[in-house]
Amino acid sequence: VHSDPELWEELGMDVARFSGMPPMLTNAYKNIFLSQHNRPEKMSYFDDMVANIHTGRIREIYDAKKGGKPVIGTFCVYVPEELVVAAGGICIGLCGGAQGSIADAEKILPRNICPMVKSAFGFKVGKICPYFQVVDLVYGETTCDAKKKTWELLDRYVPTHVMEIPQMKRERDKWLWLDEVKDFKAAVERITDTVADFDAVADGIKTINAKRFALQRLNALRHHNPSPISGRDMLLIEQIAFYDEPVRFAQKVHELCDELEQRIGNGVSVAPTSTPRVMVSGTPMALPNWKLHFIIESAGAIVVNEESCIGTRYYKDLIDESSADLEQQLERLTERYMKIDCSCFTPNDDRIAQVLKEYEASGAEGIIDYCLQFCHTYNIEAVKLREACEARGIPFMSIETDYAPDDVGQLQTRVEAFLEQI
Ligand code: BJ8
């Protein structure tokens, strides 16, 4: 993972502290990714994206920003990136998946909240994430309590707007939601100084649909048994989707898909057909959170699906592109976003049905439900998920964890015991 202290200085980062991060990431990456056997060659693009995560891609975004493209940071897949692209901005996902920034956050935030919220907040407070430094504004949302209250504090460090996401999906909620989408569009337009008209919104929808479609294609290919790609490589690509340039990213995903099709045709795989196949569901795994996938795959299984916002919840639905006018475009966009089945909603039985559908489609033999510590909504929803799985004889295990390495040994033991059942 490369370094560029001059760029980091310009972005106002704590360079002395941040300089330790690339070597740490390099070691983790070598151990988790580069040590794998028989990886697809086209993974080299995504390896480069990680090698350049703090240099090349940031430089590219920074240059575009200096050339007049503002950067909007988001924390949730409910915030519509199509409208940022339409208004001529750059949209990046800012979630935090690192243990290294938690201590910074805990100087201010309570300790007993979700590690993803703490990690993201700590990145900004400690000035140790170039993406946080490059954004012009961030757009939070009212999903879970930890996030929505943190935005009030984050606003002290970087301008933070908040989108109200309803907690139910009735007809009246749709209209509130649509108004929020319009407010978001207006806020983005103010900062980009561009009005996103019908054609621009059509382009934005097309660009992001194409990115989601590429990921759908990849996910369908990785379901093949024997798997042509590992679960951790798929997770990595799902993570990169949040900060790469969308058109190039989609093209690179298709190139990888072409290679996977050939591999399937030639019987080339990363694991034999007898390898236990596990699906992961639950809370998102933001970069560089590879903890659970690494544990599962080190135990001799393969992860074949992520029912997660850094996973299928991000790309399972596309927006209908046949709208006649701007109003219809925004309505259809809202309808698409309302299909995302986050546990912050009640009731949320669509998600249970979706998990079961993905379980069937992926040819998994068991589900490990992943819950970040203190995420009450996913944690409680696991009760219904377990019941649904038990009723169908699907092996199910739920895990609650954070980013710290302390429980790795214990998780390994639990995962190994689970794999023996399937
Ligand atoms: S749509 S999952 S990205 S809110 S894990 S911070 S919910 S305490 S991330 Fe999420 Fe949007 Fe929902 Fe997806 Fe809170 Fe839970 Fe932490 Fe979470």
Coordinates of C-alpha atoms and ligand atoms in Angstrom, one line a residue:
V1 CA 0.0 0.0 0.0
H2 CA 1.7 3.2 -1.2
S3 CA 2.4 6.5 0.6
D4 CA 2.1 10.1 -0.4
P5 CA 2.9 12.3 2.6
E6 CA 2.8 15.5 0.5
L7 CA -0.7 14.9 -0.6
W8 CA -1.7 13.9 3.0
E9 CA -0.2 17.2 4.2
E10 CA -2.2 19.1 1.7
L11 CA -5.4 17.4 2.8
G12 CA -4.7 18.5 6.4
M13 CA -4.1 15.0 7.8
D14 CA -2.1 14.0 10.8
V15 CA 0.7 12.7 8.6
A16 CA 3.0 11.5 11.4
R17 CA 0.3 9.2 12.7
F18 CA -1.1 8.2 9.4
S19 CA 2.3 7.1 8.0
G20 CA 2.0 3.9 10.1
M21 CA -1.2 2.8 8.4
P22 CA 0.0 1.8 4.9
P23 CA 2.5 -0.7 6.3
M24 CA -0.1 -2.2 8.6
L25 CA -2.5 -2.5 5.7
T26 CA 0.1 -4.0 3.5
N27 CA 0.8 -6.7 6.0
A28 CA -2.8 -7.5 6.5
Y29 CA -3.4 -7.5 2.8
K30 CA -0.6 -9.9 2.0
N31 CA -1.7 -12.2 4.7
I32 CA -5.4 -12.3 3.8
F33 CA -5.5 -11.8 0.1
L34 CA -2.2 -12.3 -1.7
S35 CA -1.6 -15.6 0.1
Q36 CA -4.6 -17.1 -1.7
H37 CA -4.1 -19.9 -4.2
N38 CA -5.1 -19.6 -7.8
R39 CA -6.8 -16.2 -7.7
P40 CA -8.3 -14.8 -10.9
E41 CA -5.8 -12.7 -12.8
K42 CA -8.2 -9.8 -13.2
M43 CA -8.1 -9.4 -9.4
S44 CA -4.9 -7.4 -10.1
Y45 CA -7.0 -4.2 -10.8
F46 CA -8.6 -4.5 -7.4
D47 CA -5.3 -5.2 -5.7
D48 CA -4.0 -2.0 -7.3
M49 CA -7.1 -0.1 -6.0
V50 CA -6.1 -1.2 -2.5
A51 CA -2.4 -0.4 -3.1
N52 CA -3.4 3.1 -4.2
I53 CA -6.2 3.6 -1.7
H54 CA -4.3 6.4 0.1
T55 CA -2.5 7.8 -3.0
G56 CA -3.7 7.3 -6.6
R57 CA -7.5 7.2 -6.1
I58 CA -7.3 10.0 -3.5
R59 CA -5.1 12.1 -5.9
E60 CA -7.6 11.4 -8.7
I61 CA -10.6 12.6 -6.5
Y62 CA -8.6 15.6 -5.2
D63 CA -7.6 16.7 -8.8
A64 CA -11.3 16.3 -9.9
K65 CA -12.4 18.4 -6.9
K66 CA -9.9 21.1 -7.8
G67 CA -11.2 21.0 -11.4
G68 CA -14.7 21.8 -10.1
K69 CA -16.3 18.4 -9.0
P70 CA -17.3 18.6 -5.3
V71 CA -17.1 15.4 -3.2
I72 CA -20.0 14.2 -1.1
G73 CA -19.4 11.5 1.5
T74 CA -22.2 9.2 2.6
F75 CA -22.6 6.5 5.3
C76 CA -25.6 4.5 4.1
V77 CA -26.9 2.9 0.9
Y78 CA -30.1 4.8 1.4
V79 CA -28.4 8.1 0.2
P80 CA -28.9 8.1 -3.6
E81 CA -25.5 8.4 -5.3
E82 CA -27.3 8.7 -8.7
L83 CA -28.2 12.3 -7.9
V84 CA -24.6 13.2 -7.0
V85 CA -23.4 11.8 -10.3
A86 CA -26.3 13.7 -12.1
A87 CA -25.3 17.0 -10.5
G88 CA -21.6 16.6 -11.5
G89 CA -20.2 15.6 -8.1
I90 CA -18.3 12.6 -6.8
C91 CA -19.9 10.3 -4.2
I92 CA -17.9 8.2 -1.8
G93 CA -18.9 5.9 0.9
L94 CA -17.2 6.7 4.2
C95 CA -18.1 3.9 6.6
G96 CA -15.3 2.9 9.0
G97 CA -14.1 -0.7 9.3
A98 CA -10.9 -0.2 11.2
Q99 CA -10.0 -0.7 14.8
G100 CA -7.2 2.0 14.5
S101 CA -9.6 4.9 14.8
I102 CA -11.8 3.7 17.6
A103 CA -9.7 5.1 20.4
D104 CA -10.0 8.6 18.8
A105 CA -13.8 8.3 18.8
E106 CA -14.0 7.0 22.3
K107 CA -12.4 10.2 23.6
I108 CA -15.7 11.8 22.7
L109 CA -18.4 9.2 22.0
P110 CA -19.7 6.6 24.5
R111 CA -17.9 3.3 24.2
N112 CA -20.9 1.1 24.0
I113 CA -22.1 2.0 20.5
C114 CA -21.5 0.4 17.1
P115 CA -17.8 0.1 16.1
M116 CA -18.6 1.2 12.5
V117 CA -19.9 4.5 13.8
K118 CA -17.0 4.9 16.2
S119 CA -14.5 4.0 13.5
A120 CA -15.9 6.5 11.0
F121 CA -16.1 9.3 13.6
G122 CA -12.6 8.5 14.8
F123 CA -11.2 8.8 11.3
K124 CA -12.4 12.4 11.1
V125 CA -11.5 13.4 14.6
G126 CA -8.0 11.9 14.3
K127 CA -7.5 13.2 10.8
I128 CA -6.4 9.8 9.7
C129 CA -8.6 9.1 6.6
P130 CA -7.8 11.0 3.4
Y131 CA -11.4 10.4 2.1
F132 CA -12.8 12.2 5.1
Q133 CA -10.4 15.0 4.5
V134 CA -11.3 15.4 0.8
V135 CA -15.1 15.6 1.2
D136 CA -16.9 18.9 0.9
L137 CA -19.9 17.7 2.8
V138 CA -21.2 14.5 4.3
Y139 CA -24.8 13.3 4.1
G140 CA -25.9 11.2 7.0
E141 CA -29.4 9.7 7.6
T142 CA -31.8 8.8 10.3
T143 CA -31.4 5.1 10.2
C144 CA -30.1 3.8 13.6
D145 CA -29.9 5.9 16.8
A146 CA -26.1 5.7 16.9
K147 CA -25.7 7.2 13.5
K148 CA -28.3 9.9 13.7
K149 CA -27.0 11.3 17.0
T150 CA -23.4 11.1 15.8
W151 CA -24.2 13.4 12.9
E152 CA -24.9 16.2 15.3
L153 CA -21.4 15.9 16.6
L154 CA -19.7 15.2 13.3
D155 CA -21.1 18.5 12.0
R156 CA -18.6 20.3 14.2
Y157 CA -15.8 18.8 12.1
V158 CA -17.3 18.7 8.6
P159 CA -20.6 20.1 7.2
T160 CA -23.1 17.3 7.8
H161 CA -26.6 17.2 6.4
V162 CA -29.1 14.6 7.4
M163 CA -31.7 12.8 5.3
E164 CA -34.8 11.6 7.1
I165 CA -35.3 8.0 6.3
P166 CA -38.7 6.8 7.6
Q167 CA -38.9 3.7 9.8
M168 CA -41.9 2.2 8.0
K169 CA -42.8 1.7 4.4
R170 CA -46.4 2.8 4.1
E171 CA -47.8 5.0 1.3
R172 CA -47.4 8.2 3.4
D173 CA -43.8 7.3 4.1
K174 CA -43.1 7.2 0.4
W175 CA -44.2 10.9 0.1
L176 CA -42.0 12.0 3.0
W177 CA -39.1 10.0 1.5
L178 CA -39.6 11.6 -2.0
D179 CA -39.5 15.0 -0.4
E180 CA -36.2 14.1 1.3
V181 CA -34.8 12.9 -2.0
K182 CA -35.7 16.3 -3.5
D183 CA -34.0 18.1 -0.6
F184 CA -30.9 15.9 -1.1
K185 CA -30.9 16.8 -4.8
A186 CA -31.2 20.5 -4.0
A187 CA -28.4 20.3 -1.4
V188 CA -26.1 18.5 -3.9
E189 CA -26.9 21.0 -6.6
R190 CA -26.1 23.9 -4.3
I191 CA -22.7 22.6 -3.8
T192 CA -22.0 21.5 -7.4
D193 CA -23.6 24.7 -8.7
T194 CA -25.3 22.7 -11.3
V195 CA -29.0 21.9 -11.8
A196 CA -29.5 18.2 -12.5
D197 CA -32.2 18.2 -15.2
F198 CA -34.0 15.2 -16.8
D199 CA -31.0 14.2 -19.0
A200 CA -28.5 14.5 -16.2
V201 CA -30.6 12.4 -13.8
A202 CA -31.1 9.8 -16.6
D203 CA -27.3 9.7 -17.0
G204 CA -26.8 9.4 -13.3
I205 CA -29.3 6.5 -13.0
K206 CA -27.8 4.8 -16.0
T207 CA -24.2 5.0 -14.6
I208 CA -25.1 3.6 -11.2
N209 CA -27.5 1.0 -12.6
A210 CA -24.6 -0.2 -14.7
K211 CA -22.3 -0.5 -11.7
R212 CA -25.0 -2.4 -9.7
F213 CA -25.7 -4.6 -12.7
A214 CA -22.0 -5.5 -13.0
L215 CA -22.0 -6.6 -9.4
Q216 CA -25.2 -8.7 -9.9
R217 CA -23.4 -10.5 -12.8
L218 CA -20.3 -11.1 -10.6
N219 CA -22.4 -12.4 -7.7
A220 CA -24.3 -14.8 -10.0
L221 CA -21.0 -16.2 -11.3
R222 CA -19.5 -16.6 -7.9
H223 CA -22.5 -18.8 -6.9
H224 CA -21.2 -21.5 -9.3
N225 CA -20.0 -24.7 -7.5
P226 CA -17.0 -25.1 -7.5
S227 CA -16.5 -21.4 -6.9
P228 CA -14.4 -19.5 -9.4
I229 CA -13.5 -16.7 -6.8
S230 CA -13.2 -16.6 -3.1
G231 CA -15.6 -14.9 -0.7
R232 CA -13.0 -12.5 0.6
D233 CA -12.2 -11.4 -3.0
M234 CA -15.8 -10.8 -3.6
L235 CA -16.2 -8.8 -0.4
L236 CA -13.2 -6.7 -1.4
I237 CA -14.8 -5.8 -4.7
E238 CA -18.1 -4.9 -2.9
Q239 CA -16.1 -2.6 -0.6
I240 CA -14.2 -1.0 -3.5
A241 CA -17.5 -0.2 -5.2
F242 CA -18.0 2.6 -2.7
Y243 CA -14.9 4.6 -3.6
D244 CA -13.9 3.8 -7.1
E245 CA -14.9 5.8 -10.2
P246 CA -18.2 4.0 -11.2
V247 CA -17.8 3.7 -15.0
R248 CA -14.3 2.3 -14.8
F249 CA -15.2 0.0 -11.8
A250 CA -18.2 -1.5 -13.8
Q251 CA -15.9 -2.2 -16.7
K252 CA -13.3 -3.9 -14.5
V253 CA -15.9 -6.0 -12.8
H254 CA -17.1 -7.1 -16.3
E255 CA -13.6 -8.0 -17.3
L256 CA -13.3 -10.2 -14.2
C257 CA -16.7 -11.7 -15.0
D258 CA -15.5 -12.7 -18.4
E259 CA -12.5 -14.4 -16.8
L260 CA -14.7 -16.2 -14.3
E261 CA -16.9 -17.5 -17.2
Q262 CA -13.8 -18.9 -18.8
R263 CA -12.8 -20.5 -15.5
I264 CA -16.2 -22.1 -15.0
G265 CA -16.0 -23.4 -18.6
N266 CA -12.5 -24.8 -18.0
G267 CA -13.3 -26.2 -14.5
V268 CA -10.9 -23.8 -12.7
S269 CA -11.9 -23.0 -9.2
V270 CA -10.5 -21.7 -5.9
A271 CA -12.0 -24.5 -3.8
P272 CA -13.2 -28.1 -4.6
T273 CA -16.9 -28.9 -4.9
S274 CA -16.8 -30.6 -1.5
T275 CA -15.9 -27.3 0.3
P276 CA -18.6 -26.2 2.8
R277 CA -20.5 -23.2 1.4
V278 CA -21.5 -20.5 3.8
M279 CA -23.6 -17.4 3.3
V280 CA -23.1 -14.3 5.5
S281 CA -26.0 -12.0 6.3
G282 CA -26.4 -9.0 8.5
T283 CA -24.5 -5.7 9.2
P284 CA -22.1 -4.2 6.6
M285 CA -18.4 -4.9 6.6
A286 CA -16.7 -1.6 5.7
L287 CA -13.1 -1.5 4.5
P288 CA -10.8 -2.9 5.9
N289 CA -13.1 -5.2 7.8
W290 CA -12.2 -8.7 6.5
K291 CA -12.3 -10.4 9.9
L292 CA -15.2 -12.9 9.6
H293 CA -14.6 -13.8 6.0
F294 CA -11.0 -14.6 6.8
I295 CA -12.0 -16.7 9.8
I296 CA -14.6 -18.7 7.8
E297 CA -12.3 -19.3 4.8
S298 CA -9.3 -20.1 7.0
A299 CA -11.5 -22.8 8.6
G300 CA -11.8 -24.5 5.2
A301 CA -15.2 -23.1 4.0
I302 CA -16.0 -20.6 1.3
V303 CA -18.3 -17.6 1.6
V304 CA -20.7 -17.6 -1.4
N305 CA -23.0 -14.6 -0.6
E306 CA -23.1 -11.4 1.4
E307 CA -26.7 -10.4 2.3
S308 CA -25.4 -7.0 3.5
C309 CA -25.2 -3.3 2.5
I310 CA -21.7 -4.0 1.4
G311 CA -23.1 -6.9 -0.6
T312 CA -26.5 -7.6 -2.2
R313 CA -28.5 -4.9 -0.5
Y314 CA -26.4 -2.5 -2.4
Y315 CA -26.9 -4.0 -5.9
K316 CA -30.0 -6.3 -5.9
D317 CA -32.3 -3.5 -7.2
L318 CA -32.0 -1.3 -10.3
I319 CA -34.0 1.9 -11.1
D320 CA -36.4 1.7 -14.0
E321 CA -34.8 3.8 -16.7
S322 CA -38.0 4.5 -18.8
S323 CA -39.3 7.6 -16.9
A324 CA -41.0 10.3 -18.9
D325 CA -40.1 13.3 -16.8
L326 CA -38.0 14.4 -13.8
E327 CA -40.8 13.9 -11.3
Q328 CA -41.3 10.3 -12.4
Q329 CA -37.5 9.7 -12.3
L330 CA -37.4 10.8 -8.7
E331 CA -40.4 8.7 -7.8
R332 CA -38.9 5.6 -9.4
L333 CA -35.6 6.3 -7.7
T334 CA -37.4 6.6 -4.3
E335 CA -39.3 3.3 -5.0
R336 CA -36.0 1.6 -5.7
Y337 CA -34.5 2.8 -2.5
M338 CA -37.6 1.8 -0.5
K339 CA -36.8 -1.8 -1.5
I340 CA -33.7 -1.8 0.6
D341 CA -34.6 -4.0 3.6
C342 CA -32.5 -2.6 6.4
S343 CA -33.4 -3.8 9.9
C344 CA -34.0 -0.2 11.0
F345 CA -37.5 -0.6 9.5
T346 CA -40.5 -2.2 11.1
P347 CA -41.9 -4.5 10.1
N348 CA -39.0 -5.9 8.0
D349 CA -40.2 -9.3 7.0
D350 CA -39.2 -8.7 3.4
R351 CA -35.6 -9.1 4.5
I352 CA -36.3 -12.6 5.9
A353 CA -37.7 -13.6 2.6
Q354 CA -34.8 -12.0 0.8
V355 CA -32.2 -13.9 2.9
L356 CA -34.0 -17.2 2.1
K357 CA -34.1 -16.3 -1.6
E358 CA -30.4 -15.6 -1.6
Y359 CA -29.6 -18.7 0.3
E360 CA -31.3 -20.8 -2.4
A361 CA -29.7 -18.9 -5.2
S362 CA -26.2 -19.1 -3.8
G363 CA -26.2 -22.8 -3.2
A364 CA -25.1 -22.1 0.4
E365 CA -25.3 -24.8 3.0
G366 CA -25.6 -22.6 6.1
I367 CA -26.0 -19.0 7.2
I368 CA -23.8 -17.1 9.5
D369 CA -25.6 -13.9 10.6
Y370 CA -23.1 -11.1 11.4
C371 CA -24.0 -8.4 13.8
L372 CA -21.7 -5.6 14.8
Q373 CA -21.7 -5.1 18.5
F374 CA -24.4 -2.8 19.9
C375 CA -26.4 -2.9 16.6
H376 CA -29.8 -3.5 18.2
T377 CA -31.9 -3.7 15.1
Y378 CA -29.9 -6.5 13.3
N379 CA -29.3 -8.2 16.6
I380 CA -33.0 -8.5 17.4
E381 CA -33.9 -9.3 13.8
A382 CA -31.6 -12.3 14.1
V383 CA -34.3 -13.9 16.3
K384 CA -36.8 -14.0 13.4
L385 CA -34.1 -15.1 11.0
R386 CA -33.1 -18.0 13.2
E387 CA -36.7 -19.1 13.5
A388 CA -37.1 -18.9 9.7
C389 CA -34.0 -21.0 9.2
E390 CA -34.8 -23.5 11.9
A391 CA -38.3 -24.0 10.3
R392 CA -36.6 -24.9 7.0
G393 CA -33.7 -27.0 8.5
I394 CA -31.1 -24.4 7.4
P395 CA -28.0 -24.5 9.6
F396 CA -27.8 -21.0 11.2
M397 CA -25.4 -19.3 13.6
S398 CA -25.4 -15.7 14.7
I399 CA -22.3 -13.8 15.7
E400 CA -21.9 -10.5 17.5
T401 CA -18.5 -9.0 17.3
D402 CA -16.5 -5.8 16.7
Y403 CA -13.1 -5.0 15.0
A404 CA -10.9 -5.9 17.9
P405 CA -8.7 -9.1 17.5
D406 CA -9.5 -10.3 21.1
D407 CA -12.3 -12.7 20.1
V408 CA -10.7 -14.2 17.0
G409 CA -9.8 -17.5 18.7
Q410 CA -13.3 -17.9 20.2
L411 CA -14.9 -17.1 16.8
Q412 CA -12.6 -19.6 15.0
T413 CA -13.8 -22.3 17.5
R414 CA -17.5 -21.5 16.9
V415 CA -17.1 -21.3 13.1
E416 CA -15.3 -24.7 13.1
A417 CA -18.1 -26.2 15.2
F418 CA -20.7 -24.8 12.8
L419 CA -18.9 -26.1 9.8
E420 CA -19.0 -29.6 11.2
Q421 CA -22.9 -29.4 11.1
I422 CA -23.0 -28.7 7.4
Ligands
BJ8_1 S1 -29.2 0.5 5.1 S2 -27.5 -1.5 7.4 S3 -25.8 1.1 5.5 S4 -28.2 1.9 8.1 S5 -24.4 -1.6 12.0 S6 -24.3 1.9 12.0 S7 -27.4 0.1 11.7 S8 -25.7 0.2 14.8 S9 -24.9 0.4 9.0 FE1 -26.5 0.5 7.7 FE2 -27.8 2.0 6.0 FE3 -29.1 0.0 7.3 FE4 -27.3 -0.5 5.4 FE5 -26.2 1.5 13.0 FE6 -26.3 -1.2 13.1 FE7 -24.0 0.1 13.3 FE8 -25.3 0.1 11.0

